[in-house]
Amino acid sequence: QVQLVESGGGLVQPGGSLRLSCVVSGFLSDYYASGWFRQAPGKEREGVSCVREDKKFYQESVKGRFTISRDNAKKTTYLEINNLEPDDTGVYYCAAAGWITTVQAMCRYPQVEYWGQGIAVTVSE
């Protein structure tokens, strides 16, 4: 059974930084895709960044500020967020899939099989 557990959210001032973590358990190998999605208040969920092996995708609005990474030994996918903006506020969801076409497709369509419970990030003074 695949499970995803997020941590690291909270209240941050504009310009601050945050690192989200997602422990992904249950896959039989490390050849799975994982990523982060977010849902801002009143908006649809959108793909922020997705990764599989050395392939990474970033939504245009977060390029240069967000960094996705994985530590397969710890079964953890990270999202480092720098220079936070109020528009980054929302619930962030970890996602994973055993099969995808591309990391871009995972984030855009989305191609997701498993979701985490979501974690809130609030950017405010």
Short mmCIF file of C-alpha atoms in Angstrom, two decimals:
data_model
loop_
_atom_site.label_atom_id
_atom_site.label_comp_id
_atom_site.label_asym_id
_atom_site.label_seq_id
_atom_site.Cartn_x
_atom_site.Cartn_y
_atom_site.Cartn_z
CA GLN A 1 0.00 0.00 0.00
CA VAL A 2 1.46 3.32 -1.06
CA GLN A 3 1.32 6.12 1.47
CA LEU A 4 2.43 9.73 1.31
CA VAL A 5 2.97 11.85 4.40
CA GLU A 6 3.79 15.54 4.11
CA SER A 7 5.42 17.82 6.66
CA GLY A 8 7.03 21.24 6.85
CA GLY A 9 4.23 23.69 6.15
CA GLY A 10 3.29 26.68 8.23
CA LEU A 11 3.13 30.46 8.39
CA VAL A 12 5.97 32.33 6.72
CA GLN A 13 6.61 36.01 6.04
CA PRO A 14 6.99 37.22 2.45
CA GLY A 15 10.54 36.72 1.29
CA GLY A 16 11.06 33.80 3.64
CA SER A 17 11.89 30.18 2.88
CA LEU A 18 10.34 26.84 3.60
CA ARG A 19 11.12 23.19 2.93
CA LEU A 20 8.32 20.72 2.47
CA SER A 21 8.99 17.01 2.91
CA CYS A 22 7.02 14.01 1.72
CA VAL A 23 7.79 10.47 2.80
CA VAL A 24 6.65 8.06 0.09
CA SER A 25 6.35 4.45 1.19
CA GLY A 26 5.04 1.34 -0.48
CA PHE A 27 6.67 1.37 -3.92
CA LEU A 28 8.77 -1.71 -4.67
CA SER A 29 11.47 0.30 -6.47
CA ASP A 30 12.68 3.90 -6.73
CA TYR A 31 11.46 4.20 -10.33
CA TYR A 32 8.36 6.16 -9.49
CA ALA A 33 7.49 9.75 -10.12
CA SER A 34 6.68 12.20 -7.36
CA GLY A 35 5.71 15.81 -7.23
CA TRP A 36 4.04 18.70 -5.53
CA PHE A 37 0.72 20.32 -6.30
CA ARG A 38 -0.94 23.24 -4.63
CA GLN A 39 -4.43 24.62 -4.28
CA ALA A 40 -4.81 28.29 -3.51
CA PRO A 41 -8.04 29.52 -1.88
CA GLY A 42 -10.82 29.60 -4.45
CA LYS A 43 -8.67 28.08 -7.20
CA GLU A 44 -8.14 24.68 -8.74
CA ARG A 45 -5.29 22.42 -7.78
CA GLU A 46 -2.23 22.94 -9.98
CA GLY A 47 1.00 21.08 -10.52
CA VAL A 48 3.99 22.96 -9.13
CA SER A 49 6.89 20.60 -9.69
CA CYS A 50 7.38 16.94 -10.57
CA VAL A 51 10.39 14.63 -10.68
CA ARG A 52 11.43 11.19 -11.80
CA GLU A 53 15.08 10.20 -11.67
CA ASP A 54 16.97 13.15 -13.23
CA LYS A 55 13.96 14.64 -14.98
CA LYS A 56 12.35 17.63 -13.34
CA PHE A 57 9.50 19.92 -14.30
CA TYR A 58 8.61 23.29 -12.79
CA GLN A 59 5.57 25.42 -13.36
CA GLU A 60 6.63 28.66 -15.01
CA SER A 61 5.57 30.83 -12.08
CA VAL A 62 7.86 29.07 -9.62
CA LYS A 63 11.01 28.65 -11.70
CA GLY A 64 14.03 30.03 -9.90
CA ARG A 65 12.33 29.98 -6.49
CA PHE A 66 11.27 26.34 -6.05
CA THR A 67 13.60 23.35 -6.06
CA ILE A 68 12.41 19.76 -6.04
CA SER A 69 14.68 16.94 -4.94
CA ARG A 70 14.55 13.37 -3.79
CA ASP A 71 16.49 11.27 -1.32
CA ASN A 72 15.63 7.71 -2.30
CA ALA A 73 17.44 6.25 0.71
CA LYS A 74 15.02 8.19 2.92
CA LYS A 75 12.10 7.69 0.52
CA THR A 76 11.55 11.41 0.73
CA THR A 77 10.70 14.06 -1.84
CA TYR A 78 11.46 17.65 -0.91
CA LEU A 79 10.27 21.01 -2.14
CA GLU A 80 12.51 23.90 -1.22
CA ILE A 81 10.70 27.21 -1.55
CA ASN A 82 12.60 30.49 -1.46
CA ASN A 83 11.51 34.11 -1.66
CA LEU A 84 7.96 33.21 -0.74
CA GLU A 85 5.18 35.41 -2.08
CA PRO A 86 1.61 35.83 -0.80
CA ASP A 87 0.40 34.08 -3.99
CA ASP A 88 2.23 30.94 -2.82
CA THR A 89 -0.35 30.57 -0.06
CA GLY A 90 -2.38 27.40 -0.30
CA VAL A 91 -2.56 23.73 0.53
CA TYR A 92 0.37 21.78 -0.87
CA TYR A 93 -0.15 18.17 -1.83
CA CYS A 94 2.47 15.53 -2.40
CA ALA A 95 1.72 13.18 -5.29
CA ALA A 96 3.18 10.00 -6.69
CA ALA A 97 2.69 7.63 -9.59
CA GLY A 98 4.23 4.37 -10.64
CA TRP A 99 3.64 5.19 -14.29
CA ILE A 100 3.74 8.50 -16.13
CA THR A 101 4.56 9.59 -19.66
CA THR A 102 6.71 12.58 -18.71
CA VAL A 103 7.21 14.66 -15.58
CA GLN A 104 5.61 17.55 -17.42
CA ALA A 105 2.52 15.44 -18.07
CA MET A 106 2.41 14.32 -14.46
CA CYS A 107 2.20 17.91 -13.32
CA ARG A 108 -0.08 19.24 -16.06
CA TYR A 109 -2.79 16.63 -16.67
CA PRO A 110 -2.19 15.42 -13.91
CA GLN A 111 -0.96 11.83 -14.05
CA VAL A 112 -1.19 10.95 -10.38
CA GLU A 113 -2.09 7.69 -8.66
CA TYR A 114 -1.55 8.63 -5.04
CA TRP A 115 -2.06 11.81 -3.05
CA GLY A 116 -0.92 12.98 0.34
CA GLN A 117 -3.33 14.58 2.76
CA GLY A 118 -2.11 18.10 2.06
CA ILE A 119 -0.29 20.63 4.16
CA ALA A 120 -1.03 24.32 4.55
CA VAL A 121 1.42 27.06 3.62
CA THR A 122 0.48 30.63 4.49
CA VAL A 123 2.59 33.56 3.36
CA SER A 124 1.65 36.66 5.29
CA GLU A 125 3.01 39.47 7.42
#
